[in-house]
Amino acid sequence: MESLVLAMVDEPSVCIAARALLGAVIFGHDGVAARITEVEAYNGPDDPASHAFTRTPRSELMYGPADRLYVYRIHGHHCANVVTSDEGRGAAVLLRAGEIVDGLDAARARRGDVAAHLLARGPGNLAKALGITMSDRGTDVLRAPGIVVQRLTDPLPAETIAAGPRVGVRLAADRPWRYWVSGDPTVSAYRRHPKA
């Protein structure tokens, strides 16, 4: 794992935006809210692991405006990203994990009887716990109603944030653009793609 200092050398702005989302609270449906503990940065056409590497109807939403929710479905799960770049850039941050801080009963109704630290561990589980579906795609996360992200006034201190390679991507797999709250039990396990 690279140190955060090394990861910050010549990094794109999406990485700064990704770290700034750590500790933010995302408000989902039915009163469920989660503190974001893990994210991954994807840098559009400059990043072969990004859905926006090639501009398609599916990835068009990633090209802006910023602060829109880009939702997609993979392996039967929904995953949620926050678009972070100006229009035309295609950068977004995948929300990978969180700690449920409100609406525990509703989150459990969606996720089942699992330990609290596992309810929103992993991007599919986080979206499911929050009730995020394709109908939330394009939501402005700065305005209610709908999915809202309340960012911290002051970002988390750099020494509390860890960085490493992204999970499960085949291309650009070694870019240290996955960030998480160090030592937090809700953070998902690292799994390298077998073809990376």
PDB file of C-alpha atoms in Angstrom:
ATOM      1  CA  MET A   1       0.000   0.000   0.000  1.00  0.00           C
ATOM      2  CA  GLU A   2       1.328   3.402  -0.938  1.00  0.00           C
ATOM      3  CA  SER A   3       1.408   6.174   1.595  1.00  0.00           C
ATOM      4  CA  LEU A   4      -1.066   8.993   1.149  1.00  0.00           C
ATOM      5  CA  VAL A   5       1.786  11.413   0.482  1.00  0.00           C
ATOM      6  CA  LEU A   6       3.023   9.347  -2.481  1.00  0.00           C
ATOM      7  CA  ALA A   7      -0.525   8.904  -3.755  1.00  0.00           C
ATOM      8  CA  MET A   8      -0.970  12.679  -3.884  1.00  0.00           C
ATOM      9  CA  VAL A   9       1.910  13.282  -6.321  1.00  0.00           C
ATOM     10  CA  ASP A  10       0.510  14.402  -9.688  1.00  0.00           C
ATOM     11  CA  GLU A  11      -2.952  13.216  -8.765  1.00  0.00           C
ATOM     12  CA  PRO A  12      -6.070  14.373 -10.600  1.00  0.00           C
ATOM     13  CA  SER A  13      -8.678  16.530  -8.871  1.00  0.00           C
ATOM     14  CA  VAL A  14     -11.052  13.552  -8.615  1.00  0.00           C
ATOM     15  CA  CYS A  15      -8.716  12.087  -5.970  1.00  0.00           C
ATOM     16  CA  ILE A  16      -9.003  15.240  -3.879  1.00  0.00           C
ATOM     17  CA  ALA A  17     -12.785  15.101  -4.274  1.00  0.00           C
ATOM     18  CA  ALA A  18     -12.782  11.430  -3.271  1.00  0.00           C
ATOM     19  CA  ARG A  19     -10.931  12.071  -0.008  1.00  0.00           C
ATOM     20  CA  ALA A  20     -13.231  15.019   0.725  1.00  0.00           C
ATOM     21  CA  LEU A  21     -16.227  12.648   0.596  1.00  0.00           C
ATOM     22  CA  LEU A  22     -14.831  10.523   3.423  1.00  0.00           C
ATOM     23  CA  GLY A  23     -16.752  11.279   6.598  1.00  0.00           C
ATOM     24  CA  ALA A  24     -19.603  12.920   4.675  1.00  0.00           C
ATOM     25  CA  VAL A  25     -23.117  11.657   5.407  1.00  0.00           C
ATOM     26  CA  ILE A  26     -25.307  10.344   2.611  1.00  0.00           C
ATOM     27  CA  PHE A  27     -29.039  10.391   3.232  1.00  0.00           C
ATOM     28  CA  GLY A  28     -30.924   7.636   1.451  1.00  0.00           C
ATOM     29  CA  HIS A  29     -34.550   6.557   1.399  1.00  0.00           C
ATOM     30  CA  ASP A  30     -36.813   5.866   4.389  1.00  0.00           C
ATOM     31  CA  GLY A  31     -34.629   7.715   6.886  1.00  0.00           C
ATOM     32  CA  VAL A  32     -31.446   5.681   6.300  1.00  0.00           C
ATOM     33  CA  ALA A  33     -28.204   7.658   6.493  1.00  0.00           C
ATOM     34  CA  ALA A  34     -24.597   6.504   6.318  1.00  0.00           C
ATOM     35  CA  ARG A  35     -21.234   8.095   7.092  1.00  0.00           C
ATOM     36  CA  ILE A  36     -19.036   7.421   4.049  1.00  0.00           C
ATOM     37  CA  THR A  37     -15.934   5.421   5.011  1.00  0.00           C
ATOM     38  CA  GLU A  38     -14.556   4.183   1.677  1.00  0.00           C
ATOM     39  CA  VAL A  39     -14.463   5.574  -1.875  1.00  0.00           C
ATOM     40  CA  GLU A  40     -12.711   5.087  -5.216  1.00  0.00           C
ATOM     41  CA  ALA A  41     -11.806   7.771  -7.753  1.00  0.00           C
ATOM     42  CA  TYR A  42     -12.391   7.340 -11.505  1.00  0.00           C
ATOM     43  CA  ASN A  43     -10.961   9.939 -13.872  1.00  0.00           C
ATOM     44  CA  GLY A  44     -13.074   9.693 -17.020  1.00  0.00           C
ATOM     45  CA  PRO A  45     -11.295   9.566 -20.402  1.00  0.00           C
ATOM     46  CA  ASP A  46      -7.874   9.531 -18.693  1.00  0.00           C
ATOM     47  CA  ASP A  47      -8.731   6.341 -16.797  1.00  0.00           C
ATOM     48  CA  PRO A  48      -9.262   3.027 -18.629  1.00  0.00           C
ATOM     49  CA  ALA A  49     -11.033   1.587 -15.545  1.00  0.00           C
ATOM     50  CA  SER A  50     -13.707   4.320 -15.672  1.00  0.00           C
ATOM     51  CA  HIS A  51     -17.113   3.893 -17.294  1.00  0.00           C
ATOM     52  CA  ALA A  52     -16.437   7.324 -18.819  1.00  0.00           C
ATOM     53  CA  PHE A  53     -13.214   6.205 -20.542  1.00  0.00           C
ATOM     54  CA  THR A  54     -15.381   5.978 -23.655  1.00  0.00           C
ATOM     55  CA  ARG A  55     -18.304   8.362 -23.826  1.00  0.00           C
ATOM     56  CA  THR A  56     -21.486   6.325 -24.296  1.00  0.00           C
ATOM     57  CA  PRO A  57     -25.176   6.832 -23.487  1.00  0.00           C
ATOM     58  CA  ARG A  58     -24.554   4.871 -20.259  1.00  0.00           C
ATOM     59  CA  SER A  59     -21.658   7.084 -19.142  1.00  0.00           C
ATOM     60  CA  GLU A  60     -23.043  10.406 -20.406  1.00  0.00           C
ATOM     61  CA  LEU A  61     -24.222  11.381 -16.923  1.00  0.00           C
ATOM     62  CA  MET A  62     -20.624  11.217 -15.678  1.00  0.00           C
ATOM     63  CA  TYR A  63     -19.775  14.134 -17.965  1.00  0.00           C
ATOM     64  CA  GLY A  64     -21.652  16.533 -15.735  1.00  0.00           C
ATOM     65  CA  PRO A  65     -22.809  18.596 -14.251  1.00  0.00           C
ATOM     66  CA  ALA A  66     -21.108  17.846 -10.945  1.00  0.00           C
ATOM     67  CA  ASP A  67     -22.914  16.622  -7.835  1.00  0.00           C
ATOM     68  CA  ARG A  68     -25.191  14.250  -9.732  1.00  0.00           C
ATOM     69  CA  LEU A  69     -25.642  10.637  -8.707  1.00  0.00           C
ATOM     70  CA  TYR A  70     -24.392   8.170 -11.321  1.00  0.00           C
ATOM     71  CA  VAL A  71     -26.017   4.815 -10.568  1.00  0.00           C
ATOM     72  CA  TYR A  72     -25.308   1.606 -12.449  1.00  0.00           C
ATOM     73  CA  ARG A  73     -26.101  -2.053 -11.983  1.00  0.00           C
ATOM     74  CA  ILE A  74     -23.483  -4.808 -11.848  1.00  0.00           C
ATOM     75  CA  HIS A  75     -23.703  -8.445 -10.708  1.00  0.00           C
ATOM     76  CA  GLY A  76     -27.292  -7.847  -9.576  1.00  0.00           C
ATOM     77  CA  HIS A  77     -26.376  -4.871  -7.354  1.00  0.00           C
ATOM     78  CA  HIS A  78     -26.688  -1.121  -7.744  1.00  0.00           C
ATOM     79  CA  CYS A  79     -23.617   1.041  -7.223  1.00  0.00           C
ATOM     80  CA  ALA A  80     -23.647   4.788  -6.608  1.00  0.00           C
ATOM     81  CA  ASN A  81     -21.103   7.385  -7.701  1.00  0.00           C
ATOM     82  CA  VAL A  82     -20.976  11.130  -7.180  1.00  0.00           C
ATOM     83  CA  VAL A  83     -19.938  13.080 -10.295  1.00  0.00           C
ATOM     84  CA  THR A  84     -17.184  15.451  -9.169  1.00  0.00           C
ATOM     85  CA  SER A  85     -15.823  17.205 -12.256  1.00  0.00           C
ATOM     86  CA  ASP A  86     -16.907  20.152 -14.314  1.00  0.00           C
ATOM     87  CA  GLU A  87     -19.057  19.411 -17.337  1.00  0.00           C
ATOM     88  CA  GLY A  88     -17.229  17.496 -20.030  1.00  0.00           C
ATOM     89  CA  ARG A  89     -14.582  15.880 -17.791  1.00  0.00           C
ATOM     90  CA  GLY A  90     -16.286  12.593 -16.798  1.00  0.00           C
ATOM     91  CA  ALA A  91     -14.800  12.136 -13.315  1.00  0.00           C
ATOM     92  CA  ALA A  92     -16.782  10.495 -10.517  1.00  0.00           C
ATOM     93  CA  VAL A  93     -16.267   8.893  -7.121  1.00  0.00           C
ATOM     94  CA  LEU A  94     -17.649   5.431  -6.356  1.00  0.00           C
ATOM     95  CA  LEU A  95     -19.121   5.206  -2.851  1.00  0.00           C
ATOM     96  CA  ARG A  96     -17.733   1.890  -1.592  1.00  0.00           C
ATOM     97  CA  ALA A  97     -18.731   1.643   2.073  1.00  0.00           C
ATOM     98  CA  GLY A  98     -20.278   3.423   4.998  1.00  0.00           C
ATOM     99  CA  GLU A  99     -21.437   3.225   8.580  1.00  0.00           C
ATOM    100  CA  ILE A 100     -25.209   3.369   9.059  1.00  0.00           C
ATOM    101  CA  VAL A 101     -25.795   6.290  11.422  1.00  0.00           C
ATOM    102  CA  ASP A 102     -29.588   6.558  11.139  1.00  0.00           C
ATOM    103  CA  GLY A 103     -32.437   4.315  10.018  1.00  0.00           C
ATOM    104  CA  LEU A 104     -30.859   1.069  11.208  1.00  0.00           C
ATOM    105  CA  ASP A 105     -34.184  -0.820  11.103  1.00  0.00           C
ATOM    106  CA  ALA A 106     -34.899   0.198   7.494  1.00  0.00           C
ATOM    107  CA  ALA A 107     -31.334  -0.701   6.462  1.00  0.00           C
ATOM    108  CA  ARG A 108     -31.696  -4.117   8.118  1.00  0.00           C
ATOM    109  CA  ALA A 109     -35.035  -4.659   6.392  1.00  0.00           C
ATOM    110  CA  ARG A 110     -33.215  -4.247   3.071  1.00  0.00           C
ATOM    111  CA  ARG A 111     -30.003  -6.062   3.937  1.00  0.00           C
ATOM    112  CA  GLY A 112     -31.124  -8.742   6.376  1.00  0.00           C
ATOM    113  CA  ASP A 113     -29.941  -9.624   9.842  1.00  0.00           C
ATOM    114  CA  VAL A 114     -26.226  -8.880   9.472  1.00  0.00           C
ATOM    115  CA  ALA A 115     -23.843  -7.207  11.892  1.00  0.00           C
ATOM    116  CA  ALA A 116     -24.099  -3.410  11.910  1.00  0.00           C
ATOM    117  CA  HIS A 117     -20.590  -2.941  10.473  1.00  0.00           C
ATOM    118  CA  LEU A 118     -21.513  -5.128   7.473  1.00  0.00           C
ATOM    119  CA  LEU A 119     -24.778  -3.408   6.526  1.00  0.00           C
ATOM    120  CA  ALA A 120     -23.142  -0.935   4.114  1.00  0.00           C
ATOM    121  CA  ARG A 121     -19.772  -2.633   3.532  1.00  0.00           C
ATOM    122  CA  GLY A 122     -19.129  -2.781  -0.205  1.00  0.00           C
ATOM    123  CA  PRO A 123     -20.699  -0.592  -2.916  1.00  0.00           C
ATOM    124  CA  GLY A 124     -23.668  -2.867  -3.621  1.00  0.00           C
ATOM    125  CA  ASN A 125     -24.464  -3.259   0.071  1.00  0.00           C
ATOM    126  CA  LEU A 126     -24.177   0.495   0.661  1.00  0.00           C
ATOM    127  CA  ALA A 127     -26.614   1.257  -2.172  1.00  0.00           C
ATOM    128  CA  LYS A 128     -29.016  -1.457  -1.002  1.00  0.00           C
ATOM    129  CA  ALA A 129     -28.971  -0.277   2.621  1.00  0.00           C
ATOM    130  CA  LEU A 130     -29.722   3.278   1.463  1.00  0.00           C
ATOM    131  CA  GLY A 131     -32.424   2.095  -0.956  1.00  0.00           C
ATOM    132  CA  ILE A 132     -30.605   3.502  -3.992  1.00  0.00           C
ATOM    133  CA  THR A 133     -31.839   2.182  -7.349  1.00  0.00           C
ATOM    134  CA  MET A 134     -31.710   3.225 -10.993  1.00  0.00           C
ATOM    135  CA  SER A 135     -34.582   5.632 -10.296  1.00  0.00           C
ATOM    136  CA  ASP A 136     -32.076   7.757  -8.306  1.00  0.00           C
ATOM    137  CA  ARG A 137     -29.756   8.125 -11.305  1.00  0.00           C
ATOM    138  CA  GLY A 138     -29.161  11.800 -12.051  1.00  0.00           C
ATOM    139  CA  THR A 139     -30.267  13.029  -8.613  1.00  0.00           C
ATOM    140  CA  ASP A 140     -28.683  16.319  -7.529  1.00  0.00           C
ATOM    141  CA  VAL A 141     -27.034  15.260  -4.254  1.00  0.00           C
ATOM    142  CA  LEU A 142     -26.972  18.832  -2.957  1.00  0.00           C
ATOM    143  CA  ARG A 143     -30.769  19.227  -2.930  1.00  0.00           C
ATOM    144  CA  ALA A 144     -33.583  17.371  -1.195  1.00  0.00           C
ATOM    145  CA  PRO A 145     -35.745  15.478  -1.820  1.00  0.00           C
ATOM    146  CA  GLY A 146     -33.931  12.356  -2.892  1.00  0.00           C
ATOM    147  CA  ILE A 147     -30.425  11.188  -2.145  1.00  0.00           C
ATOM    148  CA  VAL A 148     -28.453  13.970  -0.455  1.00  0.00           C
ATOM    149  CA  VAL A 149     -24.764  14.120   0.485  1.00  0.00           C
ATOM    150  CA  GLN A 150     -23.824  16.392   3.369  1.00  0.00           C
ATOM    151  CA  ARG A 151     -20.099  17.024   3.157  1.00  0.00           C
ATOM    152  CA  LEU A 152     -17.916  17.890   6.146  1.00  0.00           C
ATOM    153  CA  THR A 153     -17.050  21.531   6.703  1.00  0.00           C
ATOM    154  CA  ASP A 154     -13.452  20.462   7.337  1.00  0.00           C
ATOM    155  CA  PRO A 155     -12.119  17.342   5.571  1.00  0.00           C
ATOM    156  CA  LEU A 156     -10.801  14.475   7.660  1.00  0.00           C
ATOM    157  CA  PRO A 157      -7.141  14.864   8.684  1.00  0.00           C
ATOM    158  CA  ALA A 158      -4.777  13.275   6.148  1.00  0.00           C
ATOM    159  CA  GLU A 159      -3.304  10.977   8.806  1.00  0.00           C
ATOM    160  CA  THR A 160      -6.702   9.279   9.264  1.00  0.00           C
ATOM    161  CA  ILE A 161      -7.010   8.372   5.567  1.00  0.00           C
ATOM    162  CA  ALA A 162      -5.423   5.324   3.936  1.00  0.00           C
ATOM    163  CA  ALA A 163      -4.915   4.834   0.189  1.00  0.00           C
ATOM    164  CA  GLY A 164      -4.344   1.844  -2.036  1.00  0.00           C
ATOM    165  CA  PRO A 165      -5.269   0.209  -5.355  1.00  0.00           C
ATOM    166  CA  ARG A 166      -8.882   0.041  -6.469  1.00  0.00           C
ATOM    167  CA  VAL A 167     -10.914  -3.117  -5.956  1.00  0.00           C
ATOM    168  CA  GLY A 168     -11.823  -5.500  -8.744  1.00  0.00           C
ATOM    169  CA  VAL A 169     -10.730  -3.478 -11.791  1.00  0.00           C
ATOM    170  CA  ARG A 170      -8.770  -5.071 -14.639  1.00  0.00           C
ATOM    171  CA  LEU A 171      -7.268  -1.915 -16.129  1.00  0.00           C
ATOM    172  CA  ALA A 172      -5.198   0.679 -14.245  1.00  0.00           C
ATOM    173  CA  ALA A 173      -5.515  -1.667 -11.271  1.00  0.00           C
ATOM    174  CA  ASP A 174      -2.456  -0.348  -9.432  1.00  0.00           C
ATOM    175  CA  ARG A 175      -3.503   3.286  -9.299  1.00  0.00           C
ATOM    176  CA  PRO A 176      -3.796   4.073  -5.558  1.00  0.00           C
ATOM    177  CA  TRP A 177      -7.147   5.801  -5.976  1.00  0.00           C
ATOM    178  CA  ARG A 178      -9.081   3.894  -3.335  1.00  0.00           C
ATOM    179  CA  TYR A 179      -9.343   5.841  -0.077  1.00  0.00           C
ATOM    180  CA  TRP A 180     -10.741   4.790   3.263  1.00  0.00           C
ATOM    181  CA  VAL A 181     -10.957   5.799   6.899  1.00  0.00           C
ATOM    182  CA  SER A 182      -8.028   3.963   8.426  1.00  0.00           C
ATOM    183  CA  GLY A 183      -9.033   1.237  10.873  1.00  0.00           C
ATOM    184  CA  ASP A 184     -12.779   1.601  10.273  1.00  0.00           C
ATOM    185  CA  PRO A 185     -14.541  -1.806  10.487  1.00  0.00           C
ATOM    186  CA  THR A 186     -17.057  -0.905   7.749  1.00  0.00           C
ATOM    187  CA  VAL A 187     -14.351  -0.711   5.064  1.00  0.00           C
ATOM    188  CA  SER A 188     -14.508  -3.566   2.556  1.00  0.00           C
ATOM    189  CA  ALA A 189     -11.737  -6.073   1.991  1.00  0.00           C
ATOM    190  CA  TYR A 190      -9.328  -5.544  -0.900  1.00  0.00           C
ATOM    191  CA  ARG A 191      -9.792  -7.961  -3.781  1.00  0.00           C
ATOM    192  CA  ARG A 192      -7.627  -7.688  -6.867  1.00  0.00           C
ATOM    193  CA  HIS A 193      -9.240  -8.608 -10.159  1.00  0.00           C
ATOM    194  CA  PRO A 194      -7.831 -11.986 -11.282  1.00  0.00           C
ATOM    195  CA  LYS A 195      -7.074 -10.571 -14.766  1.00  0.00           C
ATOM    196  CA  ALA A 196      -5.472  -7.351 -13.569  1.00  0.00           C
TER     197      ALA A 196
END
